[in-house]
XYZ file of C-alpha atoms in Angstrom:
565
model
C 98.267 107.158 186.505
C 96.779 109.418 183.817
C 100.208 109.678 182.142
C 100.511 105.882 182.044
C 97.104 105.559 180.359
C 98.090 108.109 177.698
C 101.291 106.191 176.965
C 99.333 102.948 176.546
C 96.778 104.630 174.258
C 99.552 106.173 172.156
C 101.191 102.770 171.779
C 97.892 101.258 170.626
C 97.235 104.087 168.154
C 100.764 104.277 166.744
C 100.324 101.519 164.072
C 97.172 103.189 162.789
C 98.883 106.573 162.685
C 101.795 105.156 160.773
C 99.487 103.414 158.288
C 97.606 106.642 157.709
C 100.875 108.389 156.946
C 101.808 106.083 154.092
C 102.723 102.654 155.443
C 103.842 100.169 152.786
C 101.402 97.482 153.997
C 99.935 95.586 151.054
C 96.302 96.462 150.309
C 93.779 93.718 150.739
C 92.877 91.846 147.590
C 89.449 92.779 146.295
C 86.816 90.096 146.578
C 85.864 88.890 143.109
C 82.898 86.607 142.579
C 83.451 84.290 139.633
C 81.033 82.295 137.549
C 81.833 78.619 136.825
C 84.789 78.109 134.475
C 83.625 77.845 130.879
C 80.673 80.187 131.332
C 80.153 83.881 130.577
C 80.304 86.444 131.950
C 83.406 85.492 133.920
C 82.625 87.683 136.933
C 79.314 88.378 138.612
C 80.076 92.065 139.027
C 82.221 94.114 136.648
C 85.883 94.578 137.520
C 88.625 96.724 135.949
C 92.111 95.455 135.192
C 95.091 97.411 133.890
C 96.941 95.911 130.920
C 99.887 97.594 129.229
C 99.712 96.770 125.522
C 101.933 97.338 122.505
C 99.971 99.439 120.007
C 100.672 98.757 116.321
C 99.835 101.474 113.775
C 96.863 99.456 112.530
C 94.940 99.834 115.837
C 93.630 103.297 116.622
C 92.723 102.815 120.294
C 92.421 99.591 122.268
C 90.129 101.237 124.792
C 87.498 102.180 122.214
C 88.153 99.250 119.874
C 85.047 97.323 118.861
C 86.561 93.957 119.754
C 87.655 95.286 123.166
C 84.059 96.389 123.805
C 82.821 92.966 122.669
C 85.136 91.246 125.147
C 83.961 93.505 127.973
C 80.325 92.683 127.254
C 81.116 88.975 126.980
C 83.228 88.651 130.132
C 82.178 91.450 132.462
C 85.812 92.551 132.657
C 86.684 96.124 131.747
C 90.283 96.424 130.607
C 92.042 99.740 130.976
C 94.568 99.477 128.173
C 97.770 101.441 128.741
C 99.017 101.798 125.167
C 102.686 101.927 124.175
C 103.598 102.739 120.548
C 105.172 99.786 118.791
C 108.476 101.543 118.121
C 108.862 102.514 121.805
C 108.026 99.183 123.394
C 111.527 98.097 124.393
C 112.388 101.415 125.996
C 109.037 101.658 127.804
C 109.190 98.068 129.039
C 112.680 98.625 130.458
C 111.509 101.766 132.289
C 108.442 100.106 133.773
C 110.314 96.980 134.838
C 112.941 99.122 136.550
C 110.293 101.198 138.329
C 108.575 98.268 140.025
C 105.198 99.953 139.423
C 103.536 97.322 137.276
C 100.130 97.049 135.630
C 98.179 93.840 136.167
C 99.601 92.431 132.937
C 101.843 93.133 129.936
C 100.448 92.259 126.498
C 102.393 92.022 123.254
C 105.890 92.824 124.544
C 107.400 89.453 123.643
C 109.092 89.164 127.032
C 111.768 86.524 126.471
C 113.531 83.958 128.613
C 116.168 86.344 129.924
C 113.629 88.798 131.319
C 111.450 85.942 132.566
C 114.449 84.560 134.426
C 115.406 87.927 135.906
C 111.973 89.230 136.882
C 110.298 85.865 137.397
C 112.815 83.379 138.791
C 115.111 85.819 140.575
C 112.944 88.710 141.709
C 109.494 87.149 141.827
C 107.843 90.074 140.062
C 106.235 87.961 137.318
C 103.535 85.512 138.338
C 104.150 81.801 137.650
C 101.233 80.569 135.545
C 101.733 76.803 135.861
C 98.323 76.167 137.412
C 96.599 77.745 134.424
C 98.247 75.325 132.002
C 95.490 72.794 132.630
C 92.176 71.727 131.159
C 90.517 72.966 134.316
C 91.581 76.594 133.923
C 92.349 77.136 130.234
C 90.778 74.304 128.229
C 90.832 76.238 124.958
C 94.532 77.072 125.175
C 95.371 73.480 126.108
C 93.406 72.158 123.141
C 95.285 74.513 120.814
C 98.603 73.282 122.212
C 97.772 69.811 120.850
C 98.814 71.112 117.411
C 102.157 72.335 118.780
C 103.952 69.232 120.106
C 106.473 70.153 122.765
C 105.039 73.660 122.977
C 104.429 73.640 126.724
C 107.982 72.478 127.318
C 109.129 75.317 125.097
C 107.242 77.789 127.311
C 108.748 76.400 130.517
C 111.563 78.377 132.086
C 114.696 76.611 133.279
C 113.420 76.953 136.878
C 110.379 74.813 135.999
C 107.875 77.674 135.995
C 105.886 79.142 133.120
C 105.663 82.931 133.198
C 103.604 83.733 130.118
C 100.965 82.556 127.720
C 101.822 82.555 124.014
C 100.646 83.493 120.620
C 100.306 80.161 118.843
C 100.935 80.776 115.167
C 100.958 77.788 112.857
C 101.855 79.988 109.943
C 103.105 77.799 107.112
C 104.416 80.573 104.899
C 106.012 82.321 107.887
C 108.356 79.347 108.316
C 110.233 80.564 105.214
C 109.558 84.281 105.402
C 112.841 85.473 103.826
C 111.368 85.707 100.340
C 112.120 87.693 97.214
C 109.691 88.881 94.537
C 110.120 90.074 90.969
C 107.928 92.562 89.120
C 106.872 90.229 86.310
C 106.043 92.917 83.706
C 109.723 93.941 83.739
C 110.822 90.410 82.852
C 108.179 90.277 80.128
C 109.302 93.596 78.662
C 112.918 92.440 78.616
C 112.144 88.947 77.339
C 113.861 87.387 80.362
C 113.080 84.329 82.455
C 113.050 84.262 86.239
C 116.707 84.021 87.367
C 117.721 80.806 89.135
C 121.407 81.461 89.915
C 123.366 84.334 91.410
C 124.962 85.022 88.023
C 121.602 85.097 86.213
C 120.274 87.347 88.957
C 123.158 89.774 88.469
C 122.571 89.896 84.709
C 118.843 90.447 85.230
C 119.476 93.340 87.621
C 121.816 94.947 85.067
C 119.186 94.563 82.352
C 116.573 96.280 84.523
C 118.973 99.132 85.258
C 120.156 99.642 81.681
C 117.280 98.681 79.342
C 114.329 100.819 80.543
C 111.726 98.074 81.135
C 109.085 100.598 82.255
C 109.422 102.314 78.863
C 109.386 105.917 80.039
C 112.694 106.834 78.426
C 114.387 107.583 81.760
C 116.951 105.586 83.688
C 114.793 105.579 86.822
C 114.580 101.843 87.413
C 115.678 100.448 90.799
C 116.773 96.856 90.179
C 116.525 95.625 93.806
C 115.229 97.145 97.036
C 114.524 96.030 100.571
C 114.602 97.433 104.087
C 116.545 96.732 107.234
C 113.451 96.990 109.456
C 110.531 94.889 108.297
C 109.175 91.373 108.233
C 111.530 89.448 105.948
C 112.535 92.635 104.106
C 116.330 92.288 104.277
C 117.909 91.728 100.855
C 121.038 90.189 102.348
C 119.184 87.439 104.220
C 117.890 86.147 100.901
C 121.151 86.595 98.974
C 123.685 85.334 101.531
C 122.013 81.927 101.547
C 123.351 81.284 98.080
C 126.802 81.077 99.693
C 126.274 79.701 103.212
C 123.334 79.088 105.527
C 122.812 82.420 107.269
C 119.816 83.623 109.290
C 121.396 87.022 110.050
C 119.067 89.941 110.748
C 121.047 93.166 110.325
C 118.535 95.307 112.233
C 120.604 96.648 115.130
C 117.552 96.514 117.427
C 116.783 92.864 116.713
C 117.011 90.188 119.397
C 120.587 89.420 120.427
C 119.683 85.778 121.061
C 118.642 84.767 117.566
C 119.167 85.607 113.888
C 122.790 86.530 114.537
C 124.276 84.040 112.097
C 124.528 81.007 114.373
C 123.962 77.571 112.849
C 124.135 73.863 113.640
C 126.888 71.766 112.068
C 126.769 68.030 112.859
C 125.032 68.619 116.177
C 127.384 71.429 117.211
C 126.526 75.099 117.544
C 128.657 77.122 115.140
C 128.633 80.497 113.412
C 128.618 81.557 109.776
C 130.093 84.912 110.699
C 133.752 83.913 110.304
C 133.412 81.498 107.365
C 134.687 81.904 103.818
C 131.176 81.368 102.429
C 129.862 84.286 104.447
C 132.689 86.497 103.198
C 131.936 85.465 99.607
C 128.270 86.289 100.128
C 129.101 89.728 101.515
C 131.367 90.336 98.525
C 128.532 89.440 96.156
C 126.098 91.812 97.884
C 128.745 94.549 97.863
C 129.231 94.071 94.130
C 125.516 94.634 93.551
C 125.539 97.665 95.832
C 128.660 99.180 94.270
C 127.186 98.922 90.767
C 123.953 100.603 91.818
C 121.889 97.427 91.526
C 120.695 97.584 95.142
C 118.871 100.691 96.345
C 121.162 102.442 98.821
C 118.389 102.949 101.371
C 117.887 99.203 101.690
C 120.254 99.180 104.684
C 118.656 102.094 106.535
C 114.928 102.308 105.736
C 111.917 100.508 107.188
C 109.117 98.697 105.370
C 106.855 101.754 105.153
C 109.611 103.613 103.317
C 110.133 100.579 101.092
C 106.431 100.625 100.240
C 106.629 104.319 99.422
C 109.588 103.609 97.146
C 107.679 100.903 95.283
C 104.393 102.791 95.029
C 105.188 106.518 94.784
C 106.401 106.766 91.174
C 104.026 107.268 88.251
C 105.478 104.240 86.461
C 106.784 101.136 88.218
C 110.496 101.393 88.984
C 111.400 98.572 91.400
C 112.307 95.281 89.746
C 112.930 92.989 92.729
C 111.862 93.464 96.349
C 112.257 91.405 99.493
C 109.630 90.727 102.141
C 107.667 88.034 103.901
C 104.819 88.703 101.459
C 103.923 91.232 98.782
C 102.088 93.413 101.302
C 105.399 94.254 102.935
C 106.359 96.518 100.056
C 103.282 97.098 97.885
C 99.771 98.433 98.436
C 97.392 95.518 98.861
C 95.225 95.153 95.776
C 97.177 97.660 93.741
C 98.492 96.899 90.279
C 102.059 96.521 91.562
C 101.012 94.194 94.362
C 99.187 92.014 91.848
C 102.181 91.759 89.504
C 104.994 90.774 91.865
C 105.897 87.057 91.799
C 107.966 85.100 94.319
C 111.218 83.548 93.146
C 113.036 80.545 94.608
C 116.362 80.837 96.476
C 119.207 81.354 94.018
C 121.853 78.720 93.444
C 125.276 80.109 94.262
C 128.550 79.513 92.412
C 129.304 76.483 94.611
C 125.790 75.051 94.453
C 124.627 76.462 97.817
C 120.883 77.156 97.833
C 119.094 77.594 101.173
C 115.798 79.007 102.290
C 116.065 80.325 105.850
C 114.163 78.354 108.499
C 111.962 80.161 111.006
C 110.640 77.669 113.539
C 106.964 78.150 114.280
C 107.425 77.875 118.022
C 104.992 79.469 120.466
C 105.679 83.181 120.811
C 106.886 83.396 124.393
C 106.051 86.385 126.563
C 102.896 87.444 124.759
C 101.012 87.913 128.043
C 102.853 88.230 131.355
C 101.186 88.944 134.715
C 102.463 90.937 137.654
C 102.874 88.770 140.747
C 100.881 91.423 142.642
C 97.765 91.376 140.479
C 94.641 90.319 142.375
C 92.912 89.459 139.095
C 95.011 86.599 137.721
C 92.078 84.176 137.455
C 89.968 86.746 135.622
C 92.716 87.690 133.174
C 93.532 84.069 132.346
C 89.893 83.213 131.691
C 89.480 86.405 129.616
C 92.286 85.356 127.293
C 91.399 81.663 127.196
C 88.430 82.553 124.987
C 90.866 83.974 122.443
C 92.395 80.518 121.915
C 89.156 79.235 120.420
C 88.801 79.344 116.649
C 86.047 81.921 117.042
C 88.072 84.044 119.481
C 91.116 84.032 117.220
C 89.123 84.981 114.127
C 87.254 87.724 115.992
C 90.374 89.430 117.295
C 92.435 88.912 114.127
C 89.960 89.315 111.263
C 86.834 90.956 112.607
C 83.253 89.990 113.209
C 81.481 86.948 111.833
C 79.296 87.715 108.848
C 81.377 90.820 108.079
C 85.007 89.651 107.910
C 84.659 85.856 108.028
C 82.206 82.993 108.388
C 82.325 79.256 108.904
C 82.966 77.251 105.763
C 80.150 75.776 103.747
C 79.920 72.059 102.954
C 82.121 71.177 99.994
C 84.561 74.058 100.387
C 88.238 73.066 100.394
C 91.052 74.568 102.457
C 94.540 75.654 101.394
C 95.867 72.174 102.152
C 93.188 70.366 100.136
C 91.262 69.219 103.223
C 87.698 70.300 104.087
C 87.708 74.025 104.827
C 87.065 75.393 108.334
C 86.273 79.021 107.561
C 85.998 81.496 104.710
C 87.259 85.053 104.462
C 84.713 87.734 103.633
C 86.970 90.761 104.040
C 90.692 91.003 103.344
C 92.952 91.002 106.371
C 94.872 94.287 106.409
C 97.552 95.237 108.938
C 98.637 98.349 107.049
C 95.760 100.785 107.455
C 94.547 102.159 110.820
C 91.180 100.813 111.962
C 89.303 100.322 115.235
C 87.166 97.278 114.525
C 89.473 94.569 115.835
C 93.020 93.954 117.105
C 94.459 92.684 113.760
C 97.832 91.843 115.357
C 96.993 89.098 117.827
C 99.139 88.566 120.894
C 97.390 85.731 122.742
C 95.627 83.556 120.191
C 95.758 80.241 118.346
C 96.146 80.440 114.610
C 96.754 76.708 114.553
C 97.844 74.889 111.387
C 94.351 73.427 111.044
C 92.800 76.906 111.260
C 95.369 78.649 109.076
C 95.284 76.023 106.347
C 91.548 75.538 106.778
C 90.806 78.792 104.978
C 88.421 78.092 102.105
C 90.207 78.429 98.794
C 88.782 78.087 95.276
C 90.467 75.625 92.909
C 92.776 78.035 91.133
C 96.234 77.885 89.515
C 98.924 80.495 88.739
C 97.688 80.611 85.138
C 94.349 82.007 86.328
C 94.214 85.852 86.141
C 92.791 85.993 89.681
C 95.487 83.832 91.275
C 97.652 86.783 92.421
C 94.775 89.010 93.565
C 94.468 89.769 97.305
C 91.375 87.574 97.548
C 93.598 84.569 96.850
C 96.609 85.756 98.845
C 96.684 82.956 101.429
C 96.584 80.311 98.703
C 99.332 82.131 96.799
C 101.514 82.244 99.923
C 100.864 78.571 100.655
C 101.803 77.524 97.128
C 104.872 79.789 96.922
C 106.170 78.358 100.164
C 105.440 74.758 99.163
C 106.927 74.821 95.686
C 109.615 77.514 95.849
C 110.967 77.487 99.400
C 110.308 74.185 101.179
C 112.530 72.245 98.713
C 115.510 74.318 99.892
C 115.036 74.350 103.653
C 117.109 72.272 106.056
C 115.736 72.423 109.584
C 118.849 70.730 110.978
C 121.062 73.782 110.404
C 118.924 76.337 112.275
C 119.674 76.652 116.006
C 116.543 75.963 118.086
C 115.470 78.143 121.013
C 117.950 77.906 123.886
C 117.365 78.706 127.552
C 119.867 79.831 130.128
C 120.187 79.944 133.885
C 120.020 83.237 135.754
C 123.767 83.069 136.320
C 124.427 82.475 132.614
C 122.187 85.369 131.658
C 123.895 87.662 134.129
C 127.322 86.685 132.843
C 126.601 86.782 129.111
C 123.656 89.094 128.370
C 125.851 92.152 127.773
C 128.426 90.041 125.929
C 125.800 88.694 123.530
C 124.341 92.133 122.877
C 127.748 93.634 122.103
C 128.638 90.689 119.881
C 125.338 90.918 117.988
C 125.757 94.664 117.458
C 129.286 94.154 116.150
C 128.187 91.413 113.754
C 125.260 93.404 112.408
C 127.120 96.680 112.038
C 130.093 94.962 110.383
C 127.838 93.142 107.929
C 126.302 96.404 106.730
C 129.712 98.067 106.511
C 131.062 95.222 104.383
C 128.034 95.309 102.080
C 128.089 99.063 101.481
C 131.881 99.200 101.229
C 132.910 101.229 104.260
C 134.840 98.097 105.239
C 136.649 96.352 102.381
C 135.514 92.737 102.282
C 138.252 91.915 99.759
C 141.067 93.184 101.969
C 142.549 90.287 103.983
C 143.838 92.556 106.730
C 140.406 94.147 107.182
C 138.709 90.743 107.200
C 141.205 89.291 109.647
C 140.775 92.283 111.942
C 136.993 91.713 111.812
C 137.431 88.037 112.718
C 139.787 89.013 115.538
C 137.063 91.381 116.746
C 134.659 88.439 116.973
C 137.122 86.581 119.140
C 137.791 89.654 121.279
C 134.043 89.947 121.889
C 134.028 86.341 123.148
C 132.501 84.557 120.172
C 134.086 81.266 121.273
C 132.767 81.658 124.813
C 129.253 82.415 123.506
C 129.386 79.337 121.255
C 130.451 77.208 124.246
C 127.576 78.611 126.302
C 125.089 77.889 123.522
C 126.433 74.356 123.152
C 126.026 73.793 126.885
C 122.408 74.993 126.730
C 121.759 72.906 123.609
C 123.125 69.746 125.237
C 121.083 70.443 128.367
C 117.834 70.775 126.410
C 118.125 68.516 123.400
C 120.512 65.661 124.252
């Protein structure tokens, strides 16, 4: 009898013993008491959430950052930021996703459709956020979406779910970010006008190299420089578009889904990578490189090294530089920054003259939540504040009264309409600071906010026009008058989405194809592959076919027809 009782007791205690020894049973979700939506703080008692964040060089520490502390005081939510250096984000994300040990959320990783499909649709490790795309839960984000028609559809995965919230960036000048700038004092010293054709550009580069425009008696001038890693820094992306439309990004680590030379031709997805115009463009760039008119490091360095090249010499040496804005290659407010001027796309020998189109779509994957987080409601409400005009300006620029303020009556914005806000301190993403986040990941720089920056009535003839204090107006005008006339939005391939099966079948194929295209482009431009040799070119084209270029084009066409027809 006693033995039977012991057996029964052991059977009753066994589950508890197993749990104590490390059972995998899910822990109970903590009880969180929330305040009504739209009020602050968000929670009645402080909670802590873990967010893995990409850390750019301009932010010293998200955990001690002044804006982070402001958000904690406002919301009652303490965020433990797990920081990942910007250059290591892809590697770190891959390791964490493979481990299955996730933080509550990922911020700033730009998790794209392929990963959303794999870890959201297939494995259920990312939380669907559909319920939060409503006025009830995120009224500020939904209001911001009104200025991005079709934006919510863009965020929706092919399975019908939405797995992230975006950075909404209505950046006018970003839509044509592949720009080139000339150091105007060099043209003045040489008595030359701004070049408008590829031939004039070539002659101008030769004059800079041979005629000592900085006047120091040394042949130290660098006619043209760029970088392979940097925002709009690639020299070839500007120059190739004088021969054929080409959005190619030669950075080997760039996304394999976009900026790989695909284009639309009469409603069909095509590629520039096997066309005669592309070959002619490569030959032109190689000619400049071979004659020492392009700095050799332009195909290996990053933007910080480009800036050092422009700024480190006692006298100016760089004649032309590429970048999305002058701050990509020159010290903001320095004499060289103030004297670079944007030039329009060059007309090629056959009349081709394109500015590359960069659609200002929502930035997918800015904030992604783990499906296991017990704090989804809190995190979504925390970030909804950042979609207000105030929230965006606080996290991007700094604090009101110090970095920005609301516009005064009578002030006019960049677009000529009544201004929304005025800048009190220059935005600077180059120098480390700990006041704000600078690089926003979940925010709404809507067109009305971006172009609502108060701007004085000023023209290029005014000495202050090119100073940093007028930078946004300068960028707006350069884009309007020099680049918009040469853009054709019908030739750029829009964002395409694929099924899980398509991703599984083609993800490796697309990566290998993109690597081959990018590496071959650089080899042709620097001369390690002879662009003039028909056998070499034909072998390259055969390599495209071997790497399934035609199959990738067919896949893209299928996705395009599914989404846009």
